[in-house]
XYZ file of C-alpha atoms in Angstrom:
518
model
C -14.115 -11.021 17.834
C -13.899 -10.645 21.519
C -12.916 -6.769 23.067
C -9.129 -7.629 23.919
C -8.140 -10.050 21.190
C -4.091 -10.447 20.561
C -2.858 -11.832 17.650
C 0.640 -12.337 16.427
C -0.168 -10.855 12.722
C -3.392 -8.716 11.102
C -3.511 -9.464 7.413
C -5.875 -6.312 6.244
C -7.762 -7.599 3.154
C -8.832 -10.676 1.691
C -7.264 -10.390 -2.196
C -4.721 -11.898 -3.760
C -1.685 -9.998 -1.594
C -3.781 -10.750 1.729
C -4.836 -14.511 0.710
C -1.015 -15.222 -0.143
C 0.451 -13.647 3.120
C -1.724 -15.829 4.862
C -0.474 -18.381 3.364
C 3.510 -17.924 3.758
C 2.437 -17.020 7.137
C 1.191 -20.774 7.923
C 4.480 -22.298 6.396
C 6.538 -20.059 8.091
C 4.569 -21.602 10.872
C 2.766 -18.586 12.024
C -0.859 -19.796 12.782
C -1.650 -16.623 15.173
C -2.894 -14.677 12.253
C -6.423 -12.984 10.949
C -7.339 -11.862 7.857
C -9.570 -8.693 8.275
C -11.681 -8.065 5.553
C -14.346 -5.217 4.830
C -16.518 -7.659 2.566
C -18.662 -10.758 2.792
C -16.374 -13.143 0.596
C -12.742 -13.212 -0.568
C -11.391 -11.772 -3.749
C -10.171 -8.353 -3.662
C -10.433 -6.686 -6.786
C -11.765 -9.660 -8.193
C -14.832 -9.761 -6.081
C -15.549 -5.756 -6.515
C -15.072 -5.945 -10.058
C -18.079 -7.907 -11.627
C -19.278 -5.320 -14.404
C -19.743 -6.914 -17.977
C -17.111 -8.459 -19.666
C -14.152 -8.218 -17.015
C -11.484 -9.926 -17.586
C -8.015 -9.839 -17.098
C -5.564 -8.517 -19.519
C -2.596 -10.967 -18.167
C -2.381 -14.304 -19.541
C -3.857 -16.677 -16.647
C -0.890 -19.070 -16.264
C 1.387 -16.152 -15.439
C -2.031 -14.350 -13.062
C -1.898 -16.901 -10.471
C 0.563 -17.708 -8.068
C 3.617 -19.868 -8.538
C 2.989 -22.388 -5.635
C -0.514 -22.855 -6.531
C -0.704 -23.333 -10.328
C -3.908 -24.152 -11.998
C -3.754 -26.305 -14.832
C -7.390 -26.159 -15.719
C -7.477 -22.234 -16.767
C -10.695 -22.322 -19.332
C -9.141 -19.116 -21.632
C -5.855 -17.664 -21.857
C -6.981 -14.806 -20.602
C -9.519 -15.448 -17.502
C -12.601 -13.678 -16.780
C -13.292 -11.923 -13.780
C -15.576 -15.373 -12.433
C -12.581 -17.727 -13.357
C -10.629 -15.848 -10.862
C -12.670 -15.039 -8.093
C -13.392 -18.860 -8.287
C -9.464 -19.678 -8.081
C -8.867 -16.842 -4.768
C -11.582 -19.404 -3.575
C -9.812 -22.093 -4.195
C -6.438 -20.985 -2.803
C -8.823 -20.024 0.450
C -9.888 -23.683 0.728
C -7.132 -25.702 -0.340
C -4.985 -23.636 2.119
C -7.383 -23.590 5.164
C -7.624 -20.010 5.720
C -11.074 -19.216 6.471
C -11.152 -19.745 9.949
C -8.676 -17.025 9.984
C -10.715 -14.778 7.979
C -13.255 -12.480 10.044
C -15.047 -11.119 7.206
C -17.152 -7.774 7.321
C -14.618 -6.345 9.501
C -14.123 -3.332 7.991
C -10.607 -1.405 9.654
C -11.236 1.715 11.001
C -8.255 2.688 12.757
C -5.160 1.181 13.269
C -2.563 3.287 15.810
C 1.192 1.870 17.260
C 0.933 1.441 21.018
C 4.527 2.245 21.664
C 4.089 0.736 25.754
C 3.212 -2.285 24.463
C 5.061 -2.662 20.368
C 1.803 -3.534 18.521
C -0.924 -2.249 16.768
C -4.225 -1.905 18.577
C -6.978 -1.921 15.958
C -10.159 -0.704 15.404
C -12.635 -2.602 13.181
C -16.867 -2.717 12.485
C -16.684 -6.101 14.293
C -15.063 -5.367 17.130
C -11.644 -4.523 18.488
C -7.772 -6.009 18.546
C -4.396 -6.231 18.832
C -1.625 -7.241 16.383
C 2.096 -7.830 17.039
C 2.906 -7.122 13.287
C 0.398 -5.620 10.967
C 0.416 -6.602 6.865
C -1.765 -3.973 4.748
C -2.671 -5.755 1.704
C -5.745 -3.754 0.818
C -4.636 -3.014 -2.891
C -4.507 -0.090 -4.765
C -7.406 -0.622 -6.733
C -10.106 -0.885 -4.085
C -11.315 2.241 -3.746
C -13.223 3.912 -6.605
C -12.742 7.519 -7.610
C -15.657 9.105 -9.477
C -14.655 13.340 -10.331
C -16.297 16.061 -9.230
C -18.387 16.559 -11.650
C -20.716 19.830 -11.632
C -24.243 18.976 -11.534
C -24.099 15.402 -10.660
C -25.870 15.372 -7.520
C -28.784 16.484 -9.295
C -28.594 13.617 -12.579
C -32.126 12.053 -12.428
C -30.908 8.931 -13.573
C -28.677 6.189 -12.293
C -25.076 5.987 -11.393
C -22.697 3.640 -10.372
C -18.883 3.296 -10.483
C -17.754 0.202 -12.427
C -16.046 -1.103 -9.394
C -19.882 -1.084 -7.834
C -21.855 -2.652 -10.737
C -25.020 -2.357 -10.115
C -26.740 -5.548 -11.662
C -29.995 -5.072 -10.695
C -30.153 -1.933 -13.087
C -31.299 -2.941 -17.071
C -29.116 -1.340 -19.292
C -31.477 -2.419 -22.004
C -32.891 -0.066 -24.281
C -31.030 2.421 -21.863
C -29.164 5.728 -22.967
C -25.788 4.981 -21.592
C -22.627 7.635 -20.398
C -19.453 5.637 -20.058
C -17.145 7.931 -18.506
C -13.305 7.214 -18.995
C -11.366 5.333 -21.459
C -9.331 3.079 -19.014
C -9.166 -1.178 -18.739
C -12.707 -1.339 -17.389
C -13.860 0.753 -19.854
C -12.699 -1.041 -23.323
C -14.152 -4.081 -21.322
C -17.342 -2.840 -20.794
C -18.186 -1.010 -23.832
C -18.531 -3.760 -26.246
C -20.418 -5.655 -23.259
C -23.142 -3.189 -23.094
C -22.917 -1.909 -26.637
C -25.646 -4.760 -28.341
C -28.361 -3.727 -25.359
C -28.263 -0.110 -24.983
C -30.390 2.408 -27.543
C -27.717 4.512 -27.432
C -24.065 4.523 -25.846
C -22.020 7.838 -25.295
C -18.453 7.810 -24.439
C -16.824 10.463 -22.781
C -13.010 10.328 -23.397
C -10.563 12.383 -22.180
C -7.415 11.038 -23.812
C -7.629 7.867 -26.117
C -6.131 4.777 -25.187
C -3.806 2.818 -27.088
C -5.436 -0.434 -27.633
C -3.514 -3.757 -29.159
C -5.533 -7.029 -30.370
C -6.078 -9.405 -27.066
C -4.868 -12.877 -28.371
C -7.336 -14.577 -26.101
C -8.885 -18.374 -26.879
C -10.200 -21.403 -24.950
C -7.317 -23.243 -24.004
C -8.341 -26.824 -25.320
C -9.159 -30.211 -23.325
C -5.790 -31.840 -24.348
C -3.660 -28.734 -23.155
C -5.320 -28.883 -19.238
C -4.861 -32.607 -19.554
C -1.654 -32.617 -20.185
C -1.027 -29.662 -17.359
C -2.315 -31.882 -14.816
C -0.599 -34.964 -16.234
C 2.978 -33.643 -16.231
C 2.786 -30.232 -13.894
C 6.413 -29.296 -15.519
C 4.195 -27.930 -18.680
C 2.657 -25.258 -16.273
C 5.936 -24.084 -14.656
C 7.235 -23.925 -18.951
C 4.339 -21.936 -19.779
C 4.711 -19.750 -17.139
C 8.006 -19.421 -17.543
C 8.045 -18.483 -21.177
C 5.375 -16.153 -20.419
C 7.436 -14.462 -17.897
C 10.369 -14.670 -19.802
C 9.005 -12.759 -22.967
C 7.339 -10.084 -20.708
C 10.824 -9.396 -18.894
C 12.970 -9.218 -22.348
C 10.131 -6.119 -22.965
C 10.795 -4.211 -20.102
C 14.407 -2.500 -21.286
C 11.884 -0.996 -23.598
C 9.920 0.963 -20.973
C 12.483 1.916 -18.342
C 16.101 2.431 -20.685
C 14.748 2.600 -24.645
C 11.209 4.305 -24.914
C 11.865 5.566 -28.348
C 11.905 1.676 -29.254
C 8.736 1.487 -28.782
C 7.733 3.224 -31.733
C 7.513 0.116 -33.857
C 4.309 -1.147 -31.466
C 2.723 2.326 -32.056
C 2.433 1.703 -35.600
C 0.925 -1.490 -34.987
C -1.599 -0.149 -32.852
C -2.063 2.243 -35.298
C -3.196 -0.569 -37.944
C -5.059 -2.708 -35.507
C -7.331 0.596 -34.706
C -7.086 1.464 -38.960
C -8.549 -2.422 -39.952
C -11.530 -1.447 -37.967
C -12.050 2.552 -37.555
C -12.594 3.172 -41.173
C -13.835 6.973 -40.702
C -10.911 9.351 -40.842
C -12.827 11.969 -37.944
C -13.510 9.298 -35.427
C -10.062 7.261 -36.073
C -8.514 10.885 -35.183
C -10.659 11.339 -32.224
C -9.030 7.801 -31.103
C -5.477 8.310 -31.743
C -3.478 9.190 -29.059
C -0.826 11.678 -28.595
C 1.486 10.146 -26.240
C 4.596 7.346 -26.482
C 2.656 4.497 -26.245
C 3.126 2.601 -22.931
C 2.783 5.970 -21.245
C -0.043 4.408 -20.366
C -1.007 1.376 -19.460
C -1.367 -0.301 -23.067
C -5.557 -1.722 -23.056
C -5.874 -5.277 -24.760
C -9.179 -5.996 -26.601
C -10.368 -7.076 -30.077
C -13.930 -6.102 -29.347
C -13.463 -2.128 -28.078
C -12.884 -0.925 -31.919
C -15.755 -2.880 -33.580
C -18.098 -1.846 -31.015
C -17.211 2.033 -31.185
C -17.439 1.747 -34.844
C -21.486 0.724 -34.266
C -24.210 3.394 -35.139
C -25.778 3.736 -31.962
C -22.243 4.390 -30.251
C -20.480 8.435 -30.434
C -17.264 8.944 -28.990
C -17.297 12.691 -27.139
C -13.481 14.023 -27.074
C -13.506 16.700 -24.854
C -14.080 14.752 -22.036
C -17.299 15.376 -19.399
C -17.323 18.736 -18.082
C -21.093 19.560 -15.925
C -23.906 17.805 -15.701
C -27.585 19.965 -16.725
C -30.593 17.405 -15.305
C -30.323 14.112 -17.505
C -28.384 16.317 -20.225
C -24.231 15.677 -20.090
C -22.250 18.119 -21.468
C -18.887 17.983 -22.155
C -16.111 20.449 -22.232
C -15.997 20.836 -26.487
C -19.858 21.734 -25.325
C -21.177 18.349 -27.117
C -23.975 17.340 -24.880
C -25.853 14.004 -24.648
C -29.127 13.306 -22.958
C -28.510 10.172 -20.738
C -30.661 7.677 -18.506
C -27.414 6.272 -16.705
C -23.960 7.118 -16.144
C -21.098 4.314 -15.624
C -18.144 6.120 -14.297
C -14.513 3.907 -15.611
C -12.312 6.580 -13.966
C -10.366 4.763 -11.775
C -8.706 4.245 -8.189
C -7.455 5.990 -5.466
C -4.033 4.757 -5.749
C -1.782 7.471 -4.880
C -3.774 8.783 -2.264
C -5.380 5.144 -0.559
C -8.008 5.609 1.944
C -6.468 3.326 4.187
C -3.124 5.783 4.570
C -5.765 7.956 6.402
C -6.367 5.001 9.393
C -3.549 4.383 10.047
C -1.381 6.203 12.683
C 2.190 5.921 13.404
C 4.919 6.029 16.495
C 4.615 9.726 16.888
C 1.006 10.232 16.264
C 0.903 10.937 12.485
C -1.002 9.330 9.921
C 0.514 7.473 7.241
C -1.441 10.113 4.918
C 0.343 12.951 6.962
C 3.512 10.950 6.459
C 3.048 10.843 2.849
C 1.634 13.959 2.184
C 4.940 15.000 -0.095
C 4.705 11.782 -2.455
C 4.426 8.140 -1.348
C 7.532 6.307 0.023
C 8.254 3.064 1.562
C 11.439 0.771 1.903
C 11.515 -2.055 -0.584
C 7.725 -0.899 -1.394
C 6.979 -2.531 2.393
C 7.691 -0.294 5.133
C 7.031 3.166 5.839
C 9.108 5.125 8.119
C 7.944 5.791 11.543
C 5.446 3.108 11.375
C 7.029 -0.138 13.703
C 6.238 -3.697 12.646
C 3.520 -2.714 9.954
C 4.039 -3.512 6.137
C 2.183 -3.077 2.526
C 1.108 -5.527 -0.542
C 1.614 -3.887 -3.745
C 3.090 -0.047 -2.046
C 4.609 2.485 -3.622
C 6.911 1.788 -6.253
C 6.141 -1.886 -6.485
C 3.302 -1.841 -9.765
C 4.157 -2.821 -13.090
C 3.319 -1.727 -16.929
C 3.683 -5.277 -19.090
C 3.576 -8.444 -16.583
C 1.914 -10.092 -14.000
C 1.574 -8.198 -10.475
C 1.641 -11.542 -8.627
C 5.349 -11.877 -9.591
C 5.749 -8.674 -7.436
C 3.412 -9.721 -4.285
C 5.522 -12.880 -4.484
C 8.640 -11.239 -3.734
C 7.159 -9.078 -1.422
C 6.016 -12.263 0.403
C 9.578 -13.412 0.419
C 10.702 -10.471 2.362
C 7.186 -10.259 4.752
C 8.686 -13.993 6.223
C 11.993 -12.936 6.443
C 10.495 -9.720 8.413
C 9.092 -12.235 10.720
C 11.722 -14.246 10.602
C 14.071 -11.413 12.221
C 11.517 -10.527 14.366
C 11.576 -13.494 16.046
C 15.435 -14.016 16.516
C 15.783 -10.444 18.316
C 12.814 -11.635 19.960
C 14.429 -14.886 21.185
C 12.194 -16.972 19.472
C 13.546 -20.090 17.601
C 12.349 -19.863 13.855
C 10.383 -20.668 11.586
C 8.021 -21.665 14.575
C 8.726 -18.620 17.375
C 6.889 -18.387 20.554
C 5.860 -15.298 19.959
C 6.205 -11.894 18.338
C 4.698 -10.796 21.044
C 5.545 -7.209 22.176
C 9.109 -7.167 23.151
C 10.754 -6.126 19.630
C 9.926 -4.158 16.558
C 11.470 -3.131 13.154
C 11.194 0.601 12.109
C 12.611 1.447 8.857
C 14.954 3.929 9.587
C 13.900 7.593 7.459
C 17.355 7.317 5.478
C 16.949 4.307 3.913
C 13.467 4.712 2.829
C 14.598 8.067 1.373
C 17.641 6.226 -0.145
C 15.921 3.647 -1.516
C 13.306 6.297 -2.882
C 15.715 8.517 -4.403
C 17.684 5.538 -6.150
C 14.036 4.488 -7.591
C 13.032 7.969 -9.067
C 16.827 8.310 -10.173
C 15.957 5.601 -12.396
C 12.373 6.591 -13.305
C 13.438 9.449 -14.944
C 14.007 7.887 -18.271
C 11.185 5.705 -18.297
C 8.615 5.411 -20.865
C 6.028 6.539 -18.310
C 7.751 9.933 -17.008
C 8.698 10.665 -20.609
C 6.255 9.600 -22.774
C 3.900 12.773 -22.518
C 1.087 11.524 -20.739
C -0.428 12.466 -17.464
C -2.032 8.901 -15.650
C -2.587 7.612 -12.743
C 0.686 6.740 -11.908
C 1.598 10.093 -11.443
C 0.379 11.773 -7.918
C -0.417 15.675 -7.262
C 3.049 16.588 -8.025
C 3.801 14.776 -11.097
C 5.662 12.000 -9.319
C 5.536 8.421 -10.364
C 5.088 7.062 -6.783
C 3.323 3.821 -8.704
C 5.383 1.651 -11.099
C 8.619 -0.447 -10.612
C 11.050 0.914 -13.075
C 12.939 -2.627 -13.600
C 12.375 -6.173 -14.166
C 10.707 -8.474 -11.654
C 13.714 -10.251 -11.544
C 15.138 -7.474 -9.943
C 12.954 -6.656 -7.754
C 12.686 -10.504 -6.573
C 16.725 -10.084 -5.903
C 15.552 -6.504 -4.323
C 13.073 -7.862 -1.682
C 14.851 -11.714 -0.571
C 16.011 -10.239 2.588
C 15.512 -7.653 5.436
C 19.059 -5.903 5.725
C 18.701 -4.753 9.418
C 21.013 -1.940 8.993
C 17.738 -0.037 7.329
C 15.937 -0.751 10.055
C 16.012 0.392 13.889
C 15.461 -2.236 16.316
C 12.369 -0.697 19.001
C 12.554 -2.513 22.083
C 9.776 -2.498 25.033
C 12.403 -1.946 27.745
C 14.014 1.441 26.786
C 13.244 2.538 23.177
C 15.508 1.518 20.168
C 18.893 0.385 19.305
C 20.159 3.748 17.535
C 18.352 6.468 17.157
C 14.616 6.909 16.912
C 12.550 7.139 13.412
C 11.262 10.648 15.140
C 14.879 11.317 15.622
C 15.893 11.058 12.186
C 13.126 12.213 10.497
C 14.095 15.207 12.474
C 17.093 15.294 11.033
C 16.711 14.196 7.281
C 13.850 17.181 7.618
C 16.135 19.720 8.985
C-alpha cells in the first residue's frame, strides 16, 4: 500500500457483508475498490469462530447468498468449515483478492471535508477513499466481563471467538461461561473429553431440537442439474421463516404454543426435576434469540457436567465462585459471553464532518438511516447497522438489501458527480451524500415506534439487543420483505448533497443537528 493511495471505495472487512459489496461493486462497474481486512484470510465471523462444533443455526440454502447459490451444501445446517470454505469460494469465483489487502487492520478513518473523502489510517500503511463501506460485523469483537479475580486465574483462558486449539481440553476441568449460540455448540463438543465441565449460566436459554441431516447425493445432483430446485428451496425456506415473524413483532403472546414445545423437548431429556428447573427460563420465548441443538440437553444431563445458576461472580486462584456462592475449582475457562454489538469498536475510529466520533455520535443509542448512514458522517455506510439484525431468518437476506441500496448510493453519487453510470469516471472528490439528522431520527423513531410491541422489548428478558439504556438499537422489527422494499433506493431528500466548491445544497448535518438538539 503506497503512502498516498486513492481509491474510489474502502470496503472495511473481509466477511460476508464486505465479500458481497465487493462484489455489487464490480457489476456496478466499480473496479477502484479495496477490501481492508485486519486478518490473514477471508471469512468474517466465520474465520474467528472455529471452536468445537460451530455451526450455523440457519438452514444453508437460505445462509448463502442469492446470486451465488451452492448446490453442493453437505448438511442442512453447515458447519463453521463448510462456510468459511464457500466465503472462499465467492472470493475466487468473483476475483476479489487482488482487491483484498489483508492484515490491514483500520485504525482511523476521519472525513477530509477540503477534499470529500475519507483519509484512512491502517497497520499497512495509509489511504484515501471517495466513499467508505464499514462491513466489519457486529459479531467481531469479543466481550469477556469484568470478572473479579481473573487476572490472577492460574489457568487458561480464551474467548470462544479466539479458540485456542493448541490447548488440550482433555482430562481438563472446564468453566464454560454463558449460555448463548456458541455455548450450546460447544458444550456437547467438549463434554466426552473433559474430567469435569462446569457451566456458569446466568439465564437459561430456550433451546428447540435442530432438524439437521446430510443432505443426500441425489438432492445436490439434482441442485446442480436443474438450479430452479435451489431458488424453490430457498424460497420455501424464506417463505416459512417470514409467515413467523407477525409472531415476534405484532402477536408475542402466540408464541406460547412453541414454549410448551420447548418445554417437552428439554422434559424428554432433563429427567431430574432440580436441574430441569435450573434450565427453564422465565422469559416469552423468542426474547431471546431461540438456540437450536439436539445435543446441548443430553450432554448437560452427563455426570461429569453441573449447571451453576447464579451465574460467575469472582474468581479466588483456580477456584470460581459464583454469585449463589457455588464454587468450582477449574484448569480453564471458555468465556461464550458474546459481542460488542451495541457499542462496536470500530464506532470509536471513525471520525466525522465536525470532528466527532461515530461513538460520540452515538453515545445516546445507535442510529443510522435505512441501517446505512449515520448522520454527519459524508459518503461512509454500514453492513448489518443498527436496526438491520434479525430473530428467525437468514441475515444475508438483510446484507442483500443493504447491497441494493450501497449501488444505488453510488449510483447517485455519480450522476451529481457528472459521471455516466453504472461505469462513472470517478467518485472522486467533488460530491458527497450526508444523511440529513431528521431523517435518521425519523426513520429511528418510526423503527422503535414499532419495536415497542415486539416479542423482544416485551418478552421480559434483558439481551444483547438491548444497549445501556434498554433500547433495542439491534433487531429489524418486520419482515425482510420489508426491509428489501425499505432499502431499493436512496431518496435524496434524506440526504444533503456536500459539494467541494462551497459546502452543501441545504443546510449542513452540523446545522441541523444543531437544531434537532436544541
Amino acid at each position: 500500500m503506497t503512502e498516498h493511495e486513492h481509491v474510489r471505495v474502502a470496503v472495511v472487512g473481509s466477511g460476508f457483508g464486505g465479500l458481497g459489496a465487493a462484489v455489487r461493486l464490480r457489476r456496478e462497474g466499480v473496479t477502484d475498490f479495496v477490501v481492508l481486512e485486519r486478518a490473514s484470510g477471508v471469512g468474517g465471523t466465520w474465520r474467528d469462530n472455529s471452536y468445537p462444533g460451530c455451526a450455523c443455526d440457519v438452514p444453508s440454502h437460505l445462509y448463502s447468498f442469492s446470486f451465488a447459490p451452492n448446490p453442493d451444501w453437505p448438511r442442512t445446517f453447515s458447519g463453521q468449515e463448510h462456510i468459511r470454505a464457500y466465503l472462499e469460494h465467492i472470493t475466487d469465483v468473483f476475483r476479489l483478492r487482488p482487491h483484498i489487502r489483508f492484515d490491514s487492520e483500520v485504525k482511523r478513518m476521519a472525513w477530509n471535508g477540503e477534499r470529500l473523502c475519507w483519509d484512512i489510517e491502517t497497520t499497512s500503511g495509509n489511504l484515501s477513499a471517495d466513499f467508505v463501506v464499514s462491513a466489519t460485523g457486529p459479531l467481531s469483537d469479543p466481550k469477556v466481563p469484568e470478572i473479579p479475580g481473573l487476572d490472577s486465574f492460574p489457568g487458561k483462558v480464551f474467548h470462544s471467538a479466539r479458540w485456542d486449539h493448541d490447548y488440550d481440553l482433555r482430562g481438563k476441568r472446564v468453566a464454560m461461561v454463558g449460555t448463548g449460540a456458541s455455548a450450546i455448540q460447544i458444550v456437547p463438543a467438549i463434554q466426552p473429553e473433559v474430567s469435569r465441565l462446569t457451566l456458569f449460566q446466568r439465564t437459561p436459554p430456550w433451546v428447540m431440537p435442530r432438524m439437521d441431516r446430510a443432505i443426500s447425493g441425489v438432492e445436490r445432483w439434482l441442485h446442480r442439474q436443474l438450479p430452479f430446485t435451489t431458488q424453490a428451496r430457498r424460497g420455501l425456506l424464506w417463505g416459512i421463516r417470514e409467515l413467523q415473524v407477525q409472531a415476534f413483532t405484532k402477536h408475542p403472546n402466540e408464541l406460547g404454543l412453541v414454549e410448551k414445545l420447548a418445554k417437552q423437548n428439554m422434559a424428554r431429556v432433563i429427567k431430574d426435576p432440580a436441574l430441569r428447573a435450573k434450565l427453564t427460563p422465565h422469559y416469552r420465548i423468542g426474547c431471546k434469540r431461540i438456540l437450536l441443538s439436539s445435543e446441548y440437553y443430553p450432554a448437560i444431563a452427563r455426570p461429569n457436567v453441573d449447571v451453576v445458576a447464579g451465574g460467575l461472580a469472582e474468581i479466588r486462584g483456580s477456584t470460581l465462585v459464583a454469585a449463589d456462592g457455588t464454587e468450582a475449582e477449574v484448569d480453564a475457562i471458555v468465556f461464550g459471553t458474546g459481542f460488542h454489538v451495541t457499542d462496536m469498536p470500530i464506532a470509536d475510529r471513525v471520525v466525522g464532518a465536525d470532528g466527532q466520533t461515530l461513538a460520540e455520535s452515538w453515545k445516546g443509542g445507535m442510529e443510522a438511516l435505512r441501517g446505512a448512514s449515520a448522520a454527519g458522517f459524508p459518503n461512509w455506510m454500514t453492513i448489518i447497522g443498527p436496526n438491520t439484525g434479525l430473530g428467525n431468518s437468514s441475515m444475508i437476506l438483510m446484507i442483500e438489501s443493504q447491497l441494493n441500496y450501497m449501488a444505488d448510493f453510488v449510483r447517485q453519487l455519480a450522476v451529481l458527480s457528472g459521471g455516466n453510470p453504472p461505469g462513472p469516471p470517478g467518485l472522486g472528490g467533488r460530491v458527497a451524500l450526508d444523511a440529513r439528522p431528521s431523517a435518521v431520527h425519523a426513520w429511528n423513531r418510526r423503527v422503535q415506534e414499532r419495536m415497542k410491541r415486539t416479542v423482544w422489548n416485551t418478552g421480559g428478558c434483558t439481551s444483547w439487543y438491548l444497549d445501556e439504556s434498554g433500547r433495542n438499537t439491534t433487531i429489524w422489527p418486520g419482515t425482510t420483505s420489508e426491509f428489501r422494499r425499505a432499502t431499493r433506493r436512496v431518496d435524496l431528500t434524506e440526504y444533503a448533497v456536500v459539494r467541494a466548491a462551497g459546502g452543501s445544497e441545504g443546510r449542513t448535518g452540523a446545522e441541523e443537528r444543531a437544531e434537532v438538539d436544541a
